[in-house]
PDB file of C-alpha atoms in Angstrom:
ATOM      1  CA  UNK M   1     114.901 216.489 150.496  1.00 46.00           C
ATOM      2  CA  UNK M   2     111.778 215.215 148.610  1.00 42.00           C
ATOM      3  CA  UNK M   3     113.637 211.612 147.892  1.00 47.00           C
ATOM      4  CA  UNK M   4     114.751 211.900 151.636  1.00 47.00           C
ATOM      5  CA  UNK M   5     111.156 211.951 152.901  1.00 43.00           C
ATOM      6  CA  UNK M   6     109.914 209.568 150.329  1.00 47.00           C
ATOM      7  CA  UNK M   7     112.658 207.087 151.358  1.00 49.00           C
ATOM      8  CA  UNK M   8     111.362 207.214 155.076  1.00 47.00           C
ATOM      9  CA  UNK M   9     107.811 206.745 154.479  1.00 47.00           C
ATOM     10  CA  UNK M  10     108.272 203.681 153.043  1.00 47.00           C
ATOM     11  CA  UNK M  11     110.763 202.622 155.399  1.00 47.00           C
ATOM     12  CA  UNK M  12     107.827 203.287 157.917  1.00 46.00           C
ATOM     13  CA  UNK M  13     105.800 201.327 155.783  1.00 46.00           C
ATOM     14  CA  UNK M  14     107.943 197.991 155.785  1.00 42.00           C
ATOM     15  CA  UNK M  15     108.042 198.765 160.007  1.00 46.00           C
ATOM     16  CA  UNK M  16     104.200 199.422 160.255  1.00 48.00           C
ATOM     17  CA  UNK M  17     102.403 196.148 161.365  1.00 48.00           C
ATOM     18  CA  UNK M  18      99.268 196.870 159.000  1.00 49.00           C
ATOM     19  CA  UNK M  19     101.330 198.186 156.150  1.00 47.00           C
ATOM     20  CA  UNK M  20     103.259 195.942 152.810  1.00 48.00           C
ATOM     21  CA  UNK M  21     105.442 193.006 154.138  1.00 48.00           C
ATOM     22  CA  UNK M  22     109.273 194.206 153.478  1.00 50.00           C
ATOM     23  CA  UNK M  23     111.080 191.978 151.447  1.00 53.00           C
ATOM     24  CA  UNK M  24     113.351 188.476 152.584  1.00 55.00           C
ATOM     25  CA  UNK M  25     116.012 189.811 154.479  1.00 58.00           C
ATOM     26  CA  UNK M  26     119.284 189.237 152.870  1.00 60.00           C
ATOM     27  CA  UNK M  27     120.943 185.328 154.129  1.00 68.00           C
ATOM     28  CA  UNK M  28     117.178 184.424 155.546  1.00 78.00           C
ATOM     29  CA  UNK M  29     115.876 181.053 153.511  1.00 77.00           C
ATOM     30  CA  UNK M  30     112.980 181.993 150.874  1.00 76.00           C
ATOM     31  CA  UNK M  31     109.937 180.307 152.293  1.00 79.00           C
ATOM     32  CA  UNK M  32     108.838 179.770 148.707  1.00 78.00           C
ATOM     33  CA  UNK M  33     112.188 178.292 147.659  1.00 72.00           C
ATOM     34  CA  UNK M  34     112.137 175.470 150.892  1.00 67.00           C
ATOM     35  CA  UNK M  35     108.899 174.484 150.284  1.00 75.00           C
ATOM     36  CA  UNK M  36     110.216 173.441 146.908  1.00 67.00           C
ATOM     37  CA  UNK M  37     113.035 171.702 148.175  1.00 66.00           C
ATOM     38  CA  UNK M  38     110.574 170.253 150.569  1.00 68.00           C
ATOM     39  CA  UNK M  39     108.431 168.937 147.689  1.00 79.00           C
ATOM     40  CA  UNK M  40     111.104 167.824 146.242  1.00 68.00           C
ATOM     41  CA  UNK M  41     112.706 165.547 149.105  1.00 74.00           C
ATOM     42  CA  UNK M  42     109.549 164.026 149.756  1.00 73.00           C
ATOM     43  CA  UNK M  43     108.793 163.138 145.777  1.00 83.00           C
ATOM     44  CA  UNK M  44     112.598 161.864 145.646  1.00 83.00           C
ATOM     45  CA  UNK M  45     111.620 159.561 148.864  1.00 80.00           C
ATOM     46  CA  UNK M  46     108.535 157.960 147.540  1.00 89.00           C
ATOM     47  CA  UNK M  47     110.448 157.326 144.550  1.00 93.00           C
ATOM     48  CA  UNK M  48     113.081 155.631 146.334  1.00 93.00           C
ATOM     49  CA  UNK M  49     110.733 153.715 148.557  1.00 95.00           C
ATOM     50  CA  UNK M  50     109.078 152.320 146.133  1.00 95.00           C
ATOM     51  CA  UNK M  51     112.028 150.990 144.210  1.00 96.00           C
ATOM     52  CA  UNK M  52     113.227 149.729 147.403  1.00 97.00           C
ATOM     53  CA  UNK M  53     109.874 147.776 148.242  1.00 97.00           C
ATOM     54  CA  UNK M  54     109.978 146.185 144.367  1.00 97.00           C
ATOM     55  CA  UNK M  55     113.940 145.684 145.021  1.00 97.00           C
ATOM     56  CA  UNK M  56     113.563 143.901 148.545  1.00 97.00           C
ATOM     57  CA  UNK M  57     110.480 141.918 147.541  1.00 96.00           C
ATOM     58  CA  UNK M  58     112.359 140.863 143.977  1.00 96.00           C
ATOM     59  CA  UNK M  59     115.719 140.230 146.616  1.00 97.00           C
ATOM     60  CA  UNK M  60     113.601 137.733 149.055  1.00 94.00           C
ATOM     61  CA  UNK M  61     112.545 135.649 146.346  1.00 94.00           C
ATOM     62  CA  UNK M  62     115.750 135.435 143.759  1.00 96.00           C
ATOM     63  CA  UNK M  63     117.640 134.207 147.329  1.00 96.00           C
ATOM     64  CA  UNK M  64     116.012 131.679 148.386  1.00 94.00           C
ATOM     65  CA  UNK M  65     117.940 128.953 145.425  1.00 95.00           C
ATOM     66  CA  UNK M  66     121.085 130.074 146.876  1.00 97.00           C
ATOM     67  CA  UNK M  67     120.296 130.601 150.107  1.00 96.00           C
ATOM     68  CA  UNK M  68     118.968 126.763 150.479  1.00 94.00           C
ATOM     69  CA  UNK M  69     122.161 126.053 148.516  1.00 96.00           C
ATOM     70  CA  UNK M  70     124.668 127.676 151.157  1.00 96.00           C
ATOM     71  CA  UNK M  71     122.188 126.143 154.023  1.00 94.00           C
ATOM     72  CA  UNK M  72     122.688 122.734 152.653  1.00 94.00           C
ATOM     73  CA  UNK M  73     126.621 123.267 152.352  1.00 95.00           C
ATOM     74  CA  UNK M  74     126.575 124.266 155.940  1.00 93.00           C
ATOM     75  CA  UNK M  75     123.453 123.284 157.944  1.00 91.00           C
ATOM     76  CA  UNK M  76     122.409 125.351 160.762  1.00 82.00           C
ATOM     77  CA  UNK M  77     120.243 122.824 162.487  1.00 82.00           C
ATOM     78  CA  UNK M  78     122.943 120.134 162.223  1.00 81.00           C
ATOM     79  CA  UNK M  79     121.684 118.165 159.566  1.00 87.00           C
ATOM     80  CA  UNK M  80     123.936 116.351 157.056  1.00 91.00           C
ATOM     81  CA  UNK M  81     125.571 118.448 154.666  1.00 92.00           C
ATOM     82  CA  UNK M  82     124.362 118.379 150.972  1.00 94.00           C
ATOM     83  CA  UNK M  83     127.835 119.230 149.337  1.00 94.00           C
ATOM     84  CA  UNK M  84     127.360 121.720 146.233  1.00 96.00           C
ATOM     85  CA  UNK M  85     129.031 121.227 143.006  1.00 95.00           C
ATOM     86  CA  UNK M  86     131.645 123.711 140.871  1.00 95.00           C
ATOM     87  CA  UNK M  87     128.357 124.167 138.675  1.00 97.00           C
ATOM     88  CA  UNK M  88     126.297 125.360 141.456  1.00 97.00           C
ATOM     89  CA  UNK M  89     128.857 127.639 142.622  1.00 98.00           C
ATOM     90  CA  UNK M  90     128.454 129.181 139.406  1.00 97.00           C
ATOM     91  CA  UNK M  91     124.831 129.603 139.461  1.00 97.00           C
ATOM     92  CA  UNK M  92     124.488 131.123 142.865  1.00 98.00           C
ATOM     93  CA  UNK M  93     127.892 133.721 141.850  1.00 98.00           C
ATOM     94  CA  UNK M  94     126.188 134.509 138.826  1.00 98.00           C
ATOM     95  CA  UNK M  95     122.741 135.271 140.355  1.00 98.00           C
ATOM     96  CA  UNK M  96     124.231 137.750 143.120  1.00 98.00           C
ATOM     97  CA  UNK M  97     126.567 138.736 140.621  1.00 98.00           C
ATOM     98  CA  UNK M  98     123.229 140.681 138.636  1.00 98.00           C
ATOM     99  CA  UNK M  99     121.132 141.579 141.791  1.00 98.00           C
ATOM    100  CA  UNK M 100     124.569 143.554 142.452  1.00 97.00           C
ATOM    101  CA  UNK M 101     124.044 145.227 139.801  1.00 97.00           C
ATOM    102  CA  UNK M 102     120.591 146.072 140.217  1.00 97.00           C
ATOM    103  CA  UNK M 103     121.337 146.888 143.709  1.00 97.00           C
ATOM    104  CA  UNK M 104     123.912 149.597 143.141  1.00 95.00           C
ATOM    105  CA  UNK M 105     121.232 151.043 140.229  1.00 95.00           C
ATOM    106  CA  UNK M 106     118.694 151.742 143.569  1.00 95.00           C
ATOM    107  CA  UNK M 107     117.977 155.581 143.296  1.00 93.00           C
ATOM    108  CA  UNK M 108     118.976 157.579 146.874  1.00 90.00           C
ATOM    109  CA  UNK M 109     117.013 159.042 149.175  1.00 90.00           C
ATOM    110  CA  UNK M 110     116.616 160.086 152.942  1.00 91.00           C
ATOM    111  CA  UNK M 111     119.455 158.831 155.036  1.00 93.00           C
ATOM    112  CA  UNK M 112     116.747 156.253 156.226  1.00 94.00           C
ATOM    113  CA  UNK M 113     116.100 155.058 152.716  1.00 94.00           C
ATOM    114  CA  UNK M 114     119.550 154.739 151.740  1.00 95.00           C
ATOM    115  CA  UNK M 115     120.112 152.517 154.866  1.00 96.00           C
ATOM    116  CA  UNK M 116     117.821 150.083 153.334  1.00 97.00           C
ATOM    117  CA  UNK M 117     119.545 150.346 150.012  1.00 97.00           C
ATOM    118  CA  UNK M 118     123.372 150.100 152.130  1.00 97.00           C
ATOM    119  CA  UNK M 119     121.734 147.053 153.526  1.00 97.00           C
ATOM    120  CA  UNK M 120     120.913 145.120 150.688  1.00 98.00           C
ATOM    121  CA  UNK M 121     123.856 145.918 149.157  1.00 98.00           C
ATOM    122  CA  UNK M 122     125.464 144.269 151.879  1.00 98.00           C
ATOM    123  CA  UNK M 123     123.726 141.355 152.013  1.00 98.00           C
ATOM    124  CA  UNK M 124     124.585 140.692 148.720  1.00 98.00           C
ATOM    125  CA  UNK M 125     128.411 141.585 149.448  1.00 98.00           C
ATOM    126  CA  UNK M 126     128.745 138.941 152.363  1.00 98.00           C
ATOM    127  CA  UNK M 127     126.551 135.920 150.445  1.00 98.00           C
ATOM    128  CA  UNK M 128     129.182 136.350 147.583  1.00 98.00           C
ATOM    129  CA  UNK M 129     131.660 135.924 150.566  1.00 98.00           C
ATOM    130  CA  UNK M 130     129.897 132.684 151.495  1.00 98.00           C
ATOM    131  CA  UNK M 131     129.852 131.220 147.736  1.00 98.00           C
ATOM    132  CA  UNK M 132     133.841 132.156 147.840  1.00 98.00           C
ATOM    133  CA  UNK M 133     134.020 130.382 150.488  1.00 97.00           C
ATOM    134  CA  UNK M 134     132.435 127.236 149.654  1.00 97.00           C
ATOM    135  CA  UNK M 135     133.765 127.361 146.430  1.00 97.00           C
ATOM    136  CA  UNK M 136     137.361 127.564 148.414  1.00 97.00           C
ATOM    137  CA  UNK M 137     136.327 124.548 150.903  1.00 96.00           C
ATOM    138  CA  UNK M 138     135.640 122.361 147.607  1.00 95.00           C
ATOM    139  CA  UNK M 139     138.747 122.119 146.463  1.00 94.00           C
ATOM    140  CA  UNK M 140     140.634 122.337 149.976  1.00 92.00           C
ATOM    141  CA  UNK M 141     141.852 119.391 151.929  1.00 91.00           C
ATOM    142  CA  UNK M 142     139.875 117.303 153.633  1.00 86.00           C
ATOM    143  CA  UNK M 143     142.144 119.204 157.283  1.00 84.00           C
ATOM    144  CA  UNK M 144     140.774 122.611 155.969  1.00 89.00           C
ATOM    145  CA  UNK M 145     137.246 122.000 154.288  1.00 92.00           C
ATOM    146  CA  UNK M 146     135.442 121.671 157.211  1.00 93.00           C
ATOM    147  CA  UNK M 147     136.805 124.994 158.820  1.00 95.00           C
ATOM    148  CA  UNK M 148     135.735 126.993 155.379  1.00 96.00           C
ATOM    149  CA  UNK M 149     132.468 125.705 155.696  1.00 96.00           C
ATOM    150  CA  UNK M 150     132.111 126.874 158.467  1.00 95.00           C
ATOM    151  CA  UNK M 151     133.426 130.239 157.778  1.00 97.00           C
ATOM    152  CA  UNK M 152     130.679 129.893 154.847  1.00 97.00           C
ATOM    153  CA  UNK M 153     128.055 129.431 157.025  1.00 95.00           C
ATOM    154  CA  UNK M 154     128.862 132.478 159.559  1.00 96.00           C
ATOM    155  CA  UNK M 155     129.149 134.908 156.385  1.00 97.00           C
ATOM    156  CA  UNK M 156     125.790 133.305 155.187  1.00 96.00           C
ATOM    157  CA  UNK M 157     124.014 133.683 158.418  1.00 95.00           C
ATOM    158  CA  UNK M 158     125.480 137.260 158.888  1.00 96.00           C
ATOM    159  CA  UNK M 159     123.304 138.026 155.137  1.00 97.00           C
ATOM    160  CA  UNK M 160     120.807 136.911 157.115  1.00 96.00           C
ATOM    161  CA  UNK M 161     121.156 139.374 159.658  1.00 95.00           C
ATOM    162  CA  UNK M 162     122.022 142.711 157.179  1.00 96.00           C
ATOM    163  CA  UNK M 163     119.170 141.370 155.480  1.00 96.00           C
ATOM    164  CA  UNK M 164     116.490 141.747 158.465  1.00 95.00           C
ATOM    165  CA  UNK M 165     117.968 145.052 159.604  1.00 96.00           C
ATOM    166  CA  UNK M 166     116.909 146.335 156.331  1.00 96.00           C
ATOM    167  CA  UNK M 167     113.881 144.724 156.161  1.00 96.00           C
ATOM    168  CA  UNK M 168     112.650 146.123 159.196  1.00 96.00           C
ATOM    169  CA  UNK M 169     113.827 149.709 158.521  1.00 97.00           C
ATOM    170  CA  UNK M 170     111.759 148.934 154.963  1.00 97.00           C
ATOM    171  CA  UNK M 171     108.646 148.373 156.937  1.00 96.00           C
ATOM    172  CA  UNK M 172     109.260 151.311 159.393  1.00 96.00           C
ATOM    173  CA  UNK M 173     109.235 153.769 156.177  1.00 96.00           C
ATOM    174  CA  UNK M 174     106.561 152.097 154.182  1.00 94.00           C
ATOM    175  CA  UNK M 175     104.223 152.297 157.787  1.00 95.00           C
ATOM    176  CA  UNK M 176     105.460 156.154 158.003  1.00 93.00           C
ATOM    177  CA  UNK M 177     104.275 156.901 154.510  1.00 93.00           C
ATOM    178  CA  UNK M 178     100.575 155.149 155.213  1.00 92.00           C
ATOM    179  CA  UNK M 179     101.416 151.894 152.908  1.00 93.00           C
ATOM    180  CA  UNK M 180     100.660 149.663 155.966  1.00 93.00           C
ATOM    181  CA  UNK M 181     103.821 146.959 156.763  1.00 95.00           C
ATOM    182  CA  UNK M 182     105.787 145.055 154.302  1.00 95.00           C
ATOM    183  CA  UNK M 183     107.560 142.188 155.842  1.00 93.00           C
ATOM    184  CA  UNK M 184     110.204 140.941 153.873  1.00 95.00           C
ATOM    185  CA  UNK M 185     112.190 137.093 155.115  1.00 92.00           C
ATOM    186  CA  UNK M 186     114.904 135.475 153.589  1.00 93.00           C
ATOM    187  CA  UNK M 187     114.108 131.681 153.334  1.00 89.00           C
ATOM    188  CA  UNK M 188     116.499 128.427 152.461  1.00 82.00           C
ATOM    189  CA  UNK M 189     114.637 127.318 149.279  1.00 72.00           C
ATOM    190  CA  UNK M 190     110.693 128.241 147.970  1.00 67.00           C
ATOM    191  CA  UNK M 191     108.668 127.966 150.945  1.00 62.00           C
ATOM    192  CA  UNK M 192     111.107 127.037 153.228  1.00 64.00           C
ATOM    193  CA  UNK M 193     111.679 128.408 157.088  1.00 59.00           C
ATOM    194  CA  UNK M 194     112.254 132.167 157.652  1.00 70.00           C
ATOM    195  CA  UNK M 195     115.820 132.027 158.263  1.00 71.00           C
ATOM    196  CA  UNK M 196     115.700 134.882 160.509  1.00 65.00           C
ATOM    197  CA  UNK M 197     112.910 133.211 162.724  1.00 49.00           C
ATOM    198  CA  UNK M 198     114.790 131.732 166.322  1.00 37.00           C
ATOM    199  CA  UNK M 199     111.898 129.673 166.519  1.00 34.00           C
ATOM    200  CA  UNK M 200     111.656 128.229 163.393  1.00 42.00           C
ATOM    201  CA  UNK M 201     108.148 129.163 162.706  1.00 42.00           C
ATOM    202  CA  UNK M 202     107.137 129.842 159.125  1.00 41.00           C
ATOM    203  CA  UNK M 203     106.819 133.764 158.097  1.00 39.00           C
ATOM    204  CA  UNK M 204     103.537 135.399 157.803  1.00 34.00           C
TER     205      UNK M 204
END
């Protein structure tokens, strides 16, 4: 009777407004346990946005030899082409080749992070397409070569575009997390002409 009673009161207790807090209710999330995860997310995010930033900003400038290589194999603005050589081929391969690698080391994050990491990674993917490519027209017949070119162009100039998507989605999280912007351009040789730019005008 005596443990009867005693259980009620503090069953009463747990009910009373003013009275101890009763403890999580079985399946309901520990508030203490989600604000760790929480802490956790967001230190695994800055992580990853940072090694995205020094990534992308790394990415920009180790492109622009073989971008202004596969621009020169395939001019956008109709100039005369500046045909590579088997060497060169090699070089630009071999340079993608090792961002690859450091691309696929990126650490994840939020879905938005990793869409800046999926981004680069395919940026890389379809500029090895383009150095295929050329490397294909050079040795083609002189019926063919002009069609792969071409072909190497579009898959360069589609890098371009994967390359800007990510870029901006970059900036949107580095504004989010107070950094201020970080514009990031792909350009056809040191100093050259944002490649991304429809106008032509040099990047900022």
């Amino acid at each position: 009777m005596l443990g009867a009673l005693a259980g009620a009161g503090t069953t009463a207790a747990w009910l009373h407004p003013d009275r101890t807090t009763p403890p999580t209710v079985a399946g309901q999330p520990d508030p203490a346990r989600v604000a760790e995860l929480e802490r956790a997310e967001a230190e695994r995010n800055a992580q990853s946005l940072e090694a995205l930033a020094t990534f992308g900003v790394g990415l920009q400038d180790e492109l622009a030899p073989v971008l202004e290589g596969l621009h020169g194999a395939h001019p956008s603005d109709g100039s005369t082409r500046r045909t590579p050589t088997g060497e060169d081929v090699d070089e630009w391969r071999a340079s993608l080749e090792e961002l690859a690698v450091e691309a696929d080391a990126l650490p994840s994050g939020g879905t938005e992070h990793n869409m800046v990491r999926s981004g680069f990674v395919l940026t890389l993917e379809l500029l090895g397409s383009s150095v295929d490519l050329v490397e294909q027209a050079l040795s083609a017949e002189p019926a063919s070569d002009e069609t792969l070119f071409r072909l190497a162009g579009a898959a360069r100039d589609h890098a371009v575009d994967a390359f800007g998507s990510a870029a901006m989605q970059l900036d949107n999280l580095y504004v989010t997390a107070d950094k201020g912007h970080l514009h990031l351009v792909l350009r056809a040789g040191e100093g050259g002409v944002p490649l991304d730019d429809p106008h032509g005008h040099p990047g900022h």
